[in-house]
CSV table of C-alpha atoms in Angstrom, one decimal:
chain,number,residue,atom,x,y,z
E,1,UNK,CA,47.0,-3.2,-3.5
E,2,UNK,CA,46.2,-6.8,-2.4
E,3,UNK,CA,42.7,-7.9,-3.0
E,4,UNK,CA,40.6,-8.5,0.1
E,5,UNK,CA,37.2,-10.1,0.3
E,6,UNK,CA,35.4,-12.3,2.8
E,7,UNK,CA,35.9,-15.9,1.8
E,8,UNK,CA,32.8,-16.9,3.9
E,9,UNK,CA,30.7,-15.2,1.2
E,10,UNK,CA,31.8,-17.8,-1.3
E,11,UNK,CA,29.1,-20.4,-1.6
E,12,UNK,CA,30.1,-24.0,-0.6
E,13,UNK,CA,28.7,-25.2,-3.9
E,14,UNK,CA,31.3,-23.2,-5.7
E,15,UNK,CA,34.1,-24.8,-3.7
E,16,UNK,CA,32.7,-28.3,-4.2
E,17,UNK,CA,32.5,-27.8,-7.9
E,18,UNK,CA,36.0,-26.5,-8.0
E,19,UNK,CA,37.3,-29.7,-6.3
E,20,UNK,CA,35.4,-31.8,-8.8
E,21,UNK,CA,36.8,-30.2,-11.9
E,22,UNK,CA,40.3,-30.1,-10.5
E,23,UNK,CA,40.1,-33.8,-9.7
E,24,UNK,CA,39.1,-34.4,-13.3
E,25,UNK,CA,42.0,-32.3,-14.6
E,26,UNK,CA,40.1,-29.3,-15.8
E,27,UNK,CA,39.9,-25.6,-14.8
E,28,UNK,CA,36.9,-24.0,-13.2
E,29,UNK,CA,36.5,-20.4,-12.2
E,30,UNK,CA,33.7,-18.3,-10.6
E,31,UNK,CA,33.3,-15.4,-13.0
E,32,UNK,CA,31.7,-12.1,-13.6
E,33,UNK,CA,29.0,-10.7,-11.3
E,34,UNK,CA,29.6,-13.1,-8.3
E,35,UNK,CA,33.3,-12.1,-8.2
E,36,UNK,CA,32.5,-8.4,-8.5
E,37,UNK,CA,29.9,-8.8,-5.6
E,38,UNK,CA,32.6,-10.4,-3.4
E,39,UNK,CA,34.5,-7.1,-3.4
E,40,UNK,CA,31.3,-5.3,-2.6
E,41,UNK,CA,30.8,-7.5,0.4
E,42,UNK,CA,27.7,-9.1,-1.1
E,43,UNK,CA,26.7,-12.8,-1.4
E,44,UNK,CA,26.2,-13.6,-5.0
E,45,UNK,CA,22.6,-14.5,-5.9
E,46,UNK,CA,23.5,-16.2,-9.2
E,47,UNK,CA,26.6,-18.4,-9.5
E,48,UNK,CA,28.3,-18.3,-12.9
E,49,UNK,CA,31.3,-20.5,-13.7
E,50,UNK,CA,33.5,-20.8,-16.7
E,51,UNK,CA,35.7,-23.8,-17.6
E,52,UNK,CA,38.0,-25.2,-20.3
E,53,UNK,CA,35.9,-28.4,-20.2
E,54,UNK,CA,33.6,-28.9,-23.2
E,55,UNK,CA,29.8,-29.1,-22.5
E,56,UNK,CA,29.9,-32.9,-22.7
E,57,UNK,CA,32.9,-33.1,-20.4
E,58,UNK,CA,31.1,-30.8,-17.9
E,59,UNK,CA,28.1,-33.1,-18.0
E,60,UNK,CA,30.4,-36.1,-17.3
E,61,UNK,CA,32.2,-34.3,-14.4
E,62,UNK,CA,29.0,-33.2,-12.6
E,63,UNK,CA,27.0,-36.3,-13.4
E,64,UNK,CA,27.2,-38.0,-10.0
E,65,UNK,CA,27.2,-34.8,-8.1
E,66,UNK,CA,24.5,-32.5,-9.4
E,67,UNK,CA,20.9,-33.1,-8.5
E,68,UNK,CA,19.7,-32.2,-12.0
E,69,UNK,CA,21.2,-30.8,-15.2
E,70,UNK,CA,19.9,-28.9,-18.2
E,71,UNK,CA,21.3,-28.8,-21.7
E,72,UNK,CA,19.1,-26.0,-23.1
E,73,UNK,CA,22.2,-23.7,-23.5
E,74,UNK,CA,24.5,-26.5,-24.6
E,75,UNK,CA,24.8,-25.1,-28.2
E,76,UNK,CA,26.3,-21.9,-26.6
E,77,UNK,CA,28.5,-23.9,-24.3
E,78,UNK,CA,26.3,-23.6,-21.2
E,79,UNK,CA,25.2,-26.4,-18.9
E,80,UNK,CA,22.6,-25.7,-16.2
E,81,UNK,CA,22.9,-27.4,-12.9
E,82,UNK,CA,20.9,-27.7,-9.7
E,83,UNK,CA,22.7,-28.6,-6.5
E,84,UNK,CA,20.5,-28.5,-3.5
E,85,UNK,CA,18.7,-25.2,-3.7
E,86,UNK,CA,21.3,-23.6,-5.9
E,87,UNK,CA,20.9,-23.1,-9.6
E,88,UNK,CA,24.2,-22.5,-11.4
E,89,UNK,CA,25.5,-22.3,-14.9
E,90,UNK,CA,28.9,-23.6,-16.2
E,91,UNK,CA,30.0,-22.3,-19.5
E,92,UNK,CA,32.9,-23.4,-21.7
E,93,UNK,CA,35.5,-20.7,-22.4
E,94,UNK,CA,34.2,-18.8,-25.4
E,95,UNK,CA,35.6,-16.6,-28.1
E,96,UNK,CA,32.4,-15.4,-29.8
E,97,UNK,CA,32.2,-13.4,-33.0
E,98,UNK,CA,29.2,-11.3,-33.9
E,99,UNK,CA,27.5,-10.3,-37.1
E,100,UNK,CA,27.4,-6.5,-37.1
E,101,UNK,CA,23.7,-6.5,-37.8
E,102,UNK,CA,22.7,-9.2,-35.4
E,103,UNK,CA,22.9,-10.3,-31.8
E,104,UNK,CA,23.3,-13.9,-32.6
E,105,UNK,CA,26.9,-14.9,-31.9
E,106,UNK,CA,28.8,-17.4,-34.0
E,107,UNK,CA,29.9,-19.6,-31.1
E,108,UNK,CA,33.6,-20.6,-31.0
E,109,UNK,CA,34.8,-22.4,-27.8
E,110,UNK,CA,38.1,-21.1,-26.4
E,111,UNK,CA,40.9,-22.6,-24.4
E,112,UNK,CA,42.1,-19.7,-22.4
E,113,UNK,CA,40.5,-18.0,-19.4
E,114,UNK,CA,42.0,-14.5,-20.1
E,115,UNK,CA,40.6,-14.7,-23.7
E,116,UNK,CA,37.2,-15.5,-22.2
E,117,UNK,CA,37.4,-12.6,-19.8
E,118,UNK,CA,38.4,-10.2,-22.6
E,119,UNK,CA,35.1,-10.8,-24.5
E,120,UNK,CA,33.0,-9.7,-21.4
E,121,UNK,CA,31.3,-6.3,-21.1
E,122,UNK,CA,33.2,-4.3,-18.4
E,123,UNK,CA,36.4,-4.7,-16.5
E,124,UNK,CA,34.4,-5.0,-13.2
E,125,UNK,CA,32.7,-8.0,-14.7
E,126,UNK,CA,35.9,-9.4,-16.2
E,127,UNK,CA,37.4,-10.9,-13.1
E,128,UNK,CA,37.5,-14.6,-12.2
E,129,UNK,CA,38.3,-16.6,-9.1
E,130,UNK,CA,40.0,-19.9,-9.8
E,131,UNK,CA,38.6,-22.8,-7.9
E,132,UNK,CA,39.3,-24.3,-5.5
E,133,UNK,CA,42.5,-22.2,-5.1
E,134,UNK,CA,40.7,-18.8,-4.9
E,135,UNK,CA,43.3,-17.2,-7.0
E,136,UNK,CA,42.0,-13.9,-8.5
E,137,UNK,CA,42.4,-13.5,-12.3
E,138,UNK,CA,42.0,-9.8,-13.1
E,139,UNK,CA,43.9,-9.0,-16.3
E,140,UNK,CA,42.1,-5.8,-17.1
E,141,UNK,CA,42.1,-4.0,-13.7
E,142,UNK,CA,38.5,-4.7,-12.7
E,143,UNK,CA,39.2,-4.6,-9.0
E,144,UNK,CA,41.0,-1.2,-9.2
E,145,UNK,CA,38.1,0.2,-11.3
E,146,UNK,CA,35.6,-1.0,-8.8
E,147,UNK,CA,37.6,0.6,-6.0
E,148,UNK,CA,37.9,3.9,-7.8
E,149,UNK,CA,34.3,3.9,-9.1
E,150,UNK,CA,34.8,3.8,-12.9
E,151,UNK,CA,33.2,1.7,-15.6
E,152,UNK,CA,35.6,0.7,-18.4
E,153,UNK,CA,35.6,-2.0,-21.1
E,154,UNK,CA,38.4,-4.7,-21.4
E,155,UNK,CA,39.0,-3.7,-25.0
E,156,UNK,CA,37.8,-0.7,-26.8
E,157,UNK,CA,34.2,0.3,-26.0
E,158,UNK,CA,33.5,0.6,-29.7
E,159,UNK,CA,34.4,-3.1,-30.2
E,160,UNK,CA,32.4,-4.1,-27.1
E,161,UNK,CA,29.3,-2.2,-28.0
E,162,UNK,CA,29.5,-3.4,-31.6
E,163,UNK,CA,29.5,-7.0,-30.4
E,164,UNK,CA,26.4,-6.3,-28.3
E,165,UNK,CA,24.8,-2.8,-28.4
E,166,UNK,CA,22.7,-3.6,-25.3
E,167,UNK,CA,26.0,-3.2,-23.3
E,168,UNK,CA,25.5,0.6,-23.7
E,169,UNK,CA,22.3,0.3,-21.6
E,170,UNK,CA,24.2,-2.0,-19.3
E,171,UNK,CA,26.8,0.7,-18.8
E,172,UNK,CA,24.1,3.1,-17.6
E,173,UNK,CA,22.5,0.3,-15.5
E,174,UNK,CA,25.8,-0.5,-13.7
E,175,UNK,CA,26.5,3.2,-13.1
E,176,UNK,CA,23.0,3.4,-11.5
E,177,UNK,CA,23.4,0.2,-9.5
E,178,UNK,CA,26.8,1.0,-8.1
E,179,UNK,CA,26.4,4.8,-8.2
E,180,UNK,CA,29.7,5.2,-10.1
E,181,UNK,CA,31.0,7.0,-13.2
E,182,UNK,CA,31.6,6.0,-16.8
E,183,UNK,CA,35.0,6.4,-18.3
E,184,UNK,CA,35.0,9.3,-20.8
E,185,UNK,CA,35.7,7.0,-23.7
E,186,UNK,CA,32.8,4.7,-22.7
E,187,UNK,CA,30.4,7.6,-22.7
E,188,UNK,CA,31.7,8.9,-26.0
E,189,UNK,CA,31.2,5.5,-27.6
E,190,UNK,CA,27.6,5.4,-26.3
E,191,UNK,CA,27.0,8.8,-27.9
E,192,UNK,CA,28.5,7.8,-31.2
E,193,UNK,CA,26.8,4.4,-31.4
E,194,UNK,CA,23.5,5.1,-29.7
E,195,UNK,CA,21.4,4.3,-32.8
E,196,UNK,CA,22.7,0.7,-32.8
E,197,UNK,CA,20.5,0.0,-29.9
E,198,UNK,CA,17.7,-0.4,-32.5
E,199,UNK,CA,18.9,-3.9,-33.5
E,200,UNK,CA,18.2,-5.1,-29.9
E,201,UNK,CA,14.9,-6.8,-29.1
E,202,UNK,CA,12.3,-4.8,-27.1
E,203,UNK,CA,12.3,-7.5,-24.5
E,204,UNK,CA,16.1,-7.2,-23.8
E,205,UNK,CA,15.8,-3.4,-23.7
E,206,UNK,CA,12.9,-3.7,-21.3
E,207,UNK,CA,14.8,-6.0,-18.9
E,208,UNK,CA,17.7,-3.6,-18.7
E,209,UNK,CA,15.4,-0.7,-18.2
E,210,UNK,CA,13.7,-2.4,-15.3
E,211,UNK,CA,17.0,-3.2,-13.6
E,212,UNK,CA,18.2,0.4,-14.1
E,213,UNK,CA,15.0,1.9,-12.6
E,214,UNK,CA,15.2,-0.4,-9.7
E,215,UNK,CA,18.9,0.4,-9.0
E,216,UNK,CA,20.5,2.3,-6.1
E,217,UNK,CA,20.8,5.5,-8.1
E,218,UNK,CA,18.3,5.4,-10.9
E,219,UNK,CA,18.6,9.2,-11.6
E,220,UNK,CA,22.2,8.7,-12.6
E,221,UNK,CA,21.2,5.9,-15.0
E,222,UNK,CA,18.3,7.8,-16.6
E,223,UNK,CA,20.5,10.8,-17.0
E,224,UNK,CA,23.1,8.7,-18.8
E,225,UNK,CA,20.5,7.3,-21.2
E,226,UNK,CA,19.3,10.8,-22.0
E,227,UNK,CA,22.7,12.5,-22.3
E,228,UNK,CA,24.1,9.7,-24.5
E,229,UNK,CA,21.2,9.8,-26.8
E,230,UNK,CA,20.1,6.2,-26.1
E,231,UNK,CA,16.8,7.4,-24.5
E,232,UNK,CA,15.8,8.9,-27.9
E,233,UNK,CA,15.5,5.4,-29.2
E,234,UNK,CA,14.3,3.4,-26.1
E,235,UNK,CA,12.4,6.0,-24.1
E,236,UNK,CA,11.9,9.1,-26.2
E,237,UNK,CA,9.3,10.6,-23.9
E,238,UNK,CA,11.9,11.4,-21.3
E,239,UNK,CA,14.3,13.6,-23.3
E,240,UNK,CA,11.2,15.3,-24.7
E,241,UNK,CA,10.6,16.6,-21.2
E,242,UNK,CA,13.5,19.0,-21.7
E,243,UNK,CA,11.1,21.8,-22.8
E,244,UNK,CA,12.9,24.7,-24.4
E,245,UNK,CA,13.4,27.7,-22.1
E,246,UNK,CA,11.4,30.8,-22.8
E,247,UNK,CA,12.3,34.2,-21.3
E,248,UNK,CA,8.7,35.3,-21.2
E,249,UNK,CA,7.1,32.2,-19.9
E,250,UNK,CA,9.0,30.8,-16.9
E,251,UNK,CA,8.1,27.3,-15.7
E,252,UNK,CA,9.5,24.4,-13.9
E,253,UNK,CA,12.2,22.2,-15.6
E,254,UNK,CA,10.0,19.2,-16.3
E,255,UNK,CA,12.9,16.8,-16.9
E,256,UNK,CA,14.8,17.6,-13.7
E,257,UNK,CA,11.5,17.7,-11.8
E,258,UNK,CA,10.6,14.2,-13.1
E,259,UNK,CA,14.0,12.8,-12.0
E,260,UNK,CA,13.5,14.4,-8.6
E,261,UNK,CA,10.0,12.9,-8.2
E,262,UNK,CA,11.4,9.5,-9.1
E,263,UNK,CA,14.1,9.8,-6.4
E,264,UNK,CA,11.6,11.1,-3.8
E,265,UNK,CA,9.2,8.3,-4.6
E,266,UNK,CA,11.9,5.7,-4.2
E,267,UNK,CA,12.9,7.2,-0.9
E,268,UNK,CA,9.3,6.5,0.4
E,269,UNK,CA,9.5,2.7,-0.4
E,270,UNK,CA,9.2,0.4,2.6
E,271,UNK,CA,11.0,-2.7,3.9
E,272,UNK,CA,9.9,-6.1,2.8
E,273,UNK,CA,7.0,-6.2,5.2
E,274,UNK,CA,5.7,-2.7,4.3
E,275,UNK,CA,3.0,-1.6,1.9
E,276,UNK,CA,5.5,-0.8,-0.9
E,277,UNK,CA,8.6,-3.0,-0.6
E,278,UNK,CA,11.7,-1.5,-2.2
E,279,UNK,CA,12.6,-1.4,-5.0
E,280,UNK,CA,9.2,-0.9,-6.6
E,281,UNK,CA,9.4,-0.6,-10.4
E,282,UNK,CA,5.7,0.4,-10.8
E,283,UNK,CA,6.1,3.4,-8.4
E,284,UNK,CA,9.4,4.5,-9.7
E,285,UNK,CA,8.5,4.3,-13.4
E,286,UNK,CA,5.2,6.0,-12.8
E,287,UNK,CA,7.1,8.8,-11.0
E,288,UNK,CA,9.5,9.1,-14.0
E,289,UNK,CA,6.7,9.1,-16.6
E,290,UNK,CA,4.0,11.1,-14.7
E,291,UNK,CA,4.5,14.3,-16.6
E,292,UNK,CA,5.2,13.0,-20.1
E,293,UNK,CA,1.9,14.4,-21.3
E,294,UNK,CA,3.2,17.9,-20.7
E,295,UNK,CA,5.0,18.6,-24.0
E,296,UNK,CA,1.9,17.7,-26.0
E,297,UNK,CA,-0.5,19.8,-23.8
E,298,UNK,CA,1.7,22.9,-23.1
E,299,UNK,CA,-0.1,26.2,-23.7
E,300,UNK,CA,1.1,29.7,-23.2
E,301,UNK,CA,-1.7,31.7,-21.6
E,302,UNK,CA,-2.4,35.4,-22.2
E,303,UNK,CA,-1.6,36.2,-18.6
E,304,UNK,CA,1.9,34.9,-19.0
E,305,UNK,CA,1.4,31.6,-17.3
E,306,UNK,CA,1.9,28.1,-18.8
E,307,UNK,CA,-0.8,25.4,-18.6
E,308,UNK,CA,-0.7,21.7,-19.3
E,309,UNK,CA,-4.4,20.9,-19.3
E,310,UNK,CA,-5.2,17.1,-19.2
E,311,UNK,CA,-1.5,16.2,-19.3
E,312,UNK,CA,-2.4,13.4,-16.8
E,313,UNK,CA,-4.8,11.7,-19.2
E,314,UNK,CA,-2.5,12.3,-22.2
E,315,UNK,CA,0.4,11.0,-20.2
E,316,UNK,CA,-1.4,7.8,-19.3
E,317,UNK,CA,-2.1,7.1,-23.0
E,318,UNK,CA,1.5,7.8,-23.9
E,319,UNK,CA,2.8,5.6,-21.1
E,320,UNK,CA,0.6,2.6,-22.3
E,321,UNK,CA,1.9,3.1,-25.8
E,322,UNK,CA,5.6,3.1,-24.8
E,323,UNK,CA,5.3,0.2,-22.4
E,324,UNK,CA,3.5,-1.9,-25.0
E,325,UNK,CA,6.3,-1.1,-27.4
E,326,UNK,CA,8.7,-2.4,-24.8
E,327,UNK,CA,6.7,-5.6,-24.4
E,328,UNK,CA,5.7,-5.1,-20.7
E,329,UNK,CA,3.0,-7.4,-19.4
E,330,UNK,CA,-0.5,-6.0,-19.3
E,331,UNK,CA,-0.8,-5.8,-15.5
E,332,UNK,CA,2.4,-3.7,-15.2
E,333,UNK,CA,1.2,-1.4,-18.0
E,334,UNK,CA,-2.2,-1.0,-16.4
E,335,UNK,CA,-0.7,-0.2,-13.0
E,336,UNK,CA,1.9,2.4,-14.2
E,337,UNK,CA,-0.6,4.1,-16.6
E,338,UNK,CA,-3.3,4.3,-13.9
E,339,UNK,CA,-0.9,6.0,-11.5
E,340,UNK,CA,0.1,8.5,-14.2
E,341,UNK,CA,-3.6,9.2,-14.8
E,342,UNK,CA,-4.4,9.7,-11.1
E,343,UNK,CA,-1.4,11.7,-10.1
E,344,UNK,CA,-3.2,15.1,-10.3
E,345,UNK,CA,-6.5,13.9,-8.7
E,346,UNK,CA,-5.5,15.0,-5.2
E,347,UNK,CA,-5.1,18.7,-6.1
E,348,UNK,CA,-8.8,19.2,-6.1
E,349,UNK,CA,-8.8,18.2,-2.5
E,350,UNK,CA,-6.1,20.6,-1.6
E,351,UNK,CA,-8.0,23.5,-3.2
E,352,UNK,CA,-11.6,22.9,-2.1
E,353,UNK,CA,-11.8,19.9,0.3
E,354,UNK,CA,-13.9,16.8,-0.5
E,355,UNK,CA,-17.1,15.2,0.7
E,356,UNK,CA,-16.9,11.7,2.1
E,357,UNK,CA,-18.3,10.6,-1.3
E,358,UNK,CA,-15.3,12.1,-3.1
E,359,UNK,CA,-12.9,10.5,-0.7
E,360,UNK,CA,-14.5,7.1,-1.3
E,361,UNK,CA,-14.3,7.6,-5.0
E,362,UNK,CA,-10.6,8.4,-4.7
E,363,UNK,CA,-10.0,5.2,-2.9
E,364,UNK,CA,-12.1,3.2,-5.3
E,365,UNK,CA,-10.4,4.6,-8.3
E,366,UNK,CA,-6.9,3.9,-6.9
E,367,UNK,CA,-7.9,0.4,-5.9
E,368,UNK,CA,-4.8,-1.7,-4.9
E,369,UNK,CA,-2.6,1.2,-6.1
E,370,UNK,CA,-3.6,3.4,-3.2
E,371,UNK,CA,-0.4,3.1,-1.2
E,372,UNK,CA,1.7,3.8,-4.3
E,373,UNK,CA,-0.6,6.8,-5.2
E,374,UNK,CA,0.0,8.2,-1.7
E,375,UNK,CA,3.7,8.1,-2.3
E,376,UNK,CA,3.6,9.4,-5.9
E,377,UNK,CA,1.5,12.3,-4.8
E,378,UNK,CA,3.8,13.2,-2.0
E,379,UNK,CA,6.9,12.8,-4.2
E,380,UNK,CA,5.4,15.2,-6.8
E,381,UNK,CA,6.0,18.2,-4.5
E,382,UNK,CA,9.4,19.6,-5.5
E,383,UNK,CA,8.7,23.3,-4.9
E,384,UNK,CA,11.4,25.3,-3.1
E,385,UNK,CA,8.7,27.3,-1.5
E,386,UNK,CA,8.6,25.8,2.0
E,387,UNK,CA,5.2,27.4,2.9
E,388,UNK,CA,3.6,25.9,-0.2
E,389,UNK,CA,5.2,22.5,0.3
E,390,UNK,CA,4.1,22.4,3.9
E,391,UNK,CA,0.5,23.4,2.9
E,392,UNK,CA,0.3,20.6,0.3
E,393,UNK,CA,1.8,18.1,2.8
E,394,UNK,CA,-0.7,19.0,5.4
E,395,UNK,CA,-3.6,18.8,3.0
E,396,UNK,CA,-2.5,15.3,1.9
E,397,UNK,CA,-2.0,14.3,5.5
E,398,UNK,CA,-5.6,15.3,6.1
E,399,UNK,CA,-6.8,13.2,3.2
E,400,UNK,CA,-4.9,10.2,4.4
E,401,UNK,CA,-6.4,10.6,7.8
E,402,UNK,CA,-9.9,10.8,6.4
E,403,UNK,CA,-9.3,7.7,4.3
E,404,UNK,CA,-8.2,5.8,7.4
E,405,UNK,CA,-11.2,6.9,9.3
E,406,UNK,CA,-13.6,6.0,6.6
E,407,UNK,CA,-11.9,2.6,6.1
E,408,UNK,CA,-12.4,1.9,9.8
E,409,UNK,CA,-16.0,2.9,9.6
E,410,UNK,CA,-16.9,1.1,6.4
E,411,UNK,CA,-14.3,-1.4,5.5
E,412,UNK,CA,-13.6,0.8,2.5
E,413,UNK,CA,-11.1,-1.7,0.9
E,414,UNK,CA,-13.9,-4.2,0.4
E,415,UNK,CA,-16.6,-1.8,-0.6
E,416,UNK,CA,-19.6,-3.3,-2.3
E,417,UNK,CA,-23.3,-2.4,-2.8
E,418,UNK,CA,-25.8,-3.5,-0.1
E,419,UNK,CA,-27.2,-6.0,-2.6
E,420,UNK,CA,-25.3,-8.4,-4.8
E,421,UNK,CA,-26.0,-9.4,-8.3
E,422,UNK,CA,-28.1,-12.5,-7.3
E,423,UNK,CA,-30.3,-10.4,-5.0
E,424,UNK,CA,-30.7,-7.8,-7.8
E,425,UNK,CA,-31.9,-10.4,-10.2
E,426,UNK,CA,-34.3,-11.9,-7.7
E,427,UNK,CA,-35.8,-8.5,-6.6
E,428,UNK,CA,-36.3,-7.3,-10.2
E,429,UNK,CA,-37.0,-10.6,-11.9
E,430,UNK,CA,-34.0,-10.2,-14.2
E,431,UNK,CA,-31.9,-12.8,-16.0
E,432,UNK,CA,-28.1,-12.2,-16.3
E,433,UNK,CA,-27.4,-9.4,-18.7
E,434,UNK,CA,-26.5,-5.7,-19.1
E,435,UNK,CA,-29.4,-4.4,-16.9
E,436,UNK,CA,-28.1,-6.3,-13.9
E,437,UNK,CA,-24.8,-4.5,-14.3
E,438,UNK,CA,-26.5,-1.1,-14.6
E,439,UNK,CA,-28.5,-1.9,-11.4
E,440,UNK,CA,-25.3,-2.9,-9.6
E,441,UNK,CA,-23.6,0.3,-10.6
E,442,UNK,CA,-26.6,2.3,-9.5
E,443,UNK,CA,-26.4,0.7,-6.0
E,444,UNK,CA,-22.6,1.1,-5.9
E,445,UNK,CA,-22.9,4.8,-6.6
E,446,UNK,CA,-25.5,5.1,-3.8
E,447,UNK,CA,-23.0,3.3,-1.5
E,448,UNK,CA,-20.2,5.7,-2.4
E,449,UNK,CA,-22.4,8.8,-2.0
E,450,UNK,CA,-24.3,7.9,1.1
E,451,UNK,CA,-22.5,5.0,2.8
E,452,UNK,CA,-24.3,1.8,3.7
E,453,UNK,CA,-28.1,2.0,3.4
E,454,UNK,CA,-29.0,-1.5,4.6
E,455,UNK,CA,-30.7,-4.1,2.5
E,456,UNK,CA,-34.3,-2.8,3.1
E,457,UNK,CA,-33.6,0.7,2.0
E,458,UNK,CA,-31.4,-0.4,-0.8
E,459,UNK,CA,-34.2,-2.7,-2.1
E,460,UNK,CA,-36.7,0.3,-1.9
E,461,UNK,CA,-34.3,2.5,-3.9
E,462,UNK,CA,-33.6,-0.3,-6.4
E,463,UNK,CA,-37.3,-0.8,-7.1
E,464,UNK,CA,-37.8,2.9,-7.6
E,465,UNK,CA,-34.8,3.1,-10.0
E,466,UNK,CA,-36.1,0.1,-11.9
E,467,UNK,CA,-39.5,1.7,-12.3
E,468,UNK,CA,-37.9,4.8,-13.7
E,469,UNK,CA,-36.1,2.6,-16.2
E,470,UNK,CA,-39.4,1.1,-17.3
E,471,UNK,CA,-38.6,-2.4,-15.9
């Protein structure tokens, strides 16, 4: 079958660069992801090129054309270039060799494009487009694999994964991104070699995990990590959700439930101008992790039921611990763990109804995570009992309505006490210190419980509180 793609998707910078190298007597090809994406009808975000020119020759060729160049990757054959708004990389053909216990390649520059393509991870990423002729070079059948929806390696998967064990996670990530299958031999190699992922840095594992969770079909990717055994090393809390079945104590399959919640949460993401633009890693990962406290808190009750008391609090602690191990930044850790901690809070509302004070506290505790919490809470309903699901949805709809009404009444998002810290110090004759914070919290709780009191009444209450404190 002849290859077909829209040539208008090829960036003009790529064609210009091809002309430059051809004029200088060298080969230049667009390679990897940008070529794959052409067949998917997508414009490549990152332009990657490969050439038979050495790094120094590349610098000489682009010298009068590029707006800027970087040599930070020169040791590995890569020259960075800025042309207009485009940032591109041009890498000399490589034939790397790897130490089996390291991810630091011994760099050896090659002279043949096909040899360079052979060392790449998967056939769908081992295609090149010669420039400026636009001749497709596809020695390993990447186009056919993309068309049929299969992930294979150019050589044996064992050799590929031995060279770079992170490629096992990349296999799961591409399956999730493109919603396609792994070739049986690729999956089998992942199972056999899963423990080798331990030599990969936490930062590289983290970056692959984020891309997988933010992919088109994250459930497929997570499932592959679990079934291959990789998750036991990089995210062990997830396979641990596969609680053993017990004929006397029936309960929900927590693992499948968590995958469904992640899918349902992702389905509630918004467009770029909405409250939670897709894809949102924090929401999706919180949805995946929200019940990881259940294995540690599971208890079989005398009446035949199963309880998971405080699994939200335990889960939040476990989430922080795992995300720290994966070297996530503090803000992301805090956001995901907070959502895990709060995901059960709503159920008190559904059972008993809340005062305005309780609604205000819910909003205050969620802070800028409120829109995500709305979506996580709704996504957490996976019951097949339609009456129960409708009852929960109606209750949460009522809570959202009350939050909106209170926000309109009281500008809930910017809630503060009726007196600020400076006023508190002036009224009570205090200097900056812990007592000012205690007084502020006293007034904040009044605000949450009773709404705005006005400065006069707040001052009266503050003085009464101060007298009780012996101030």
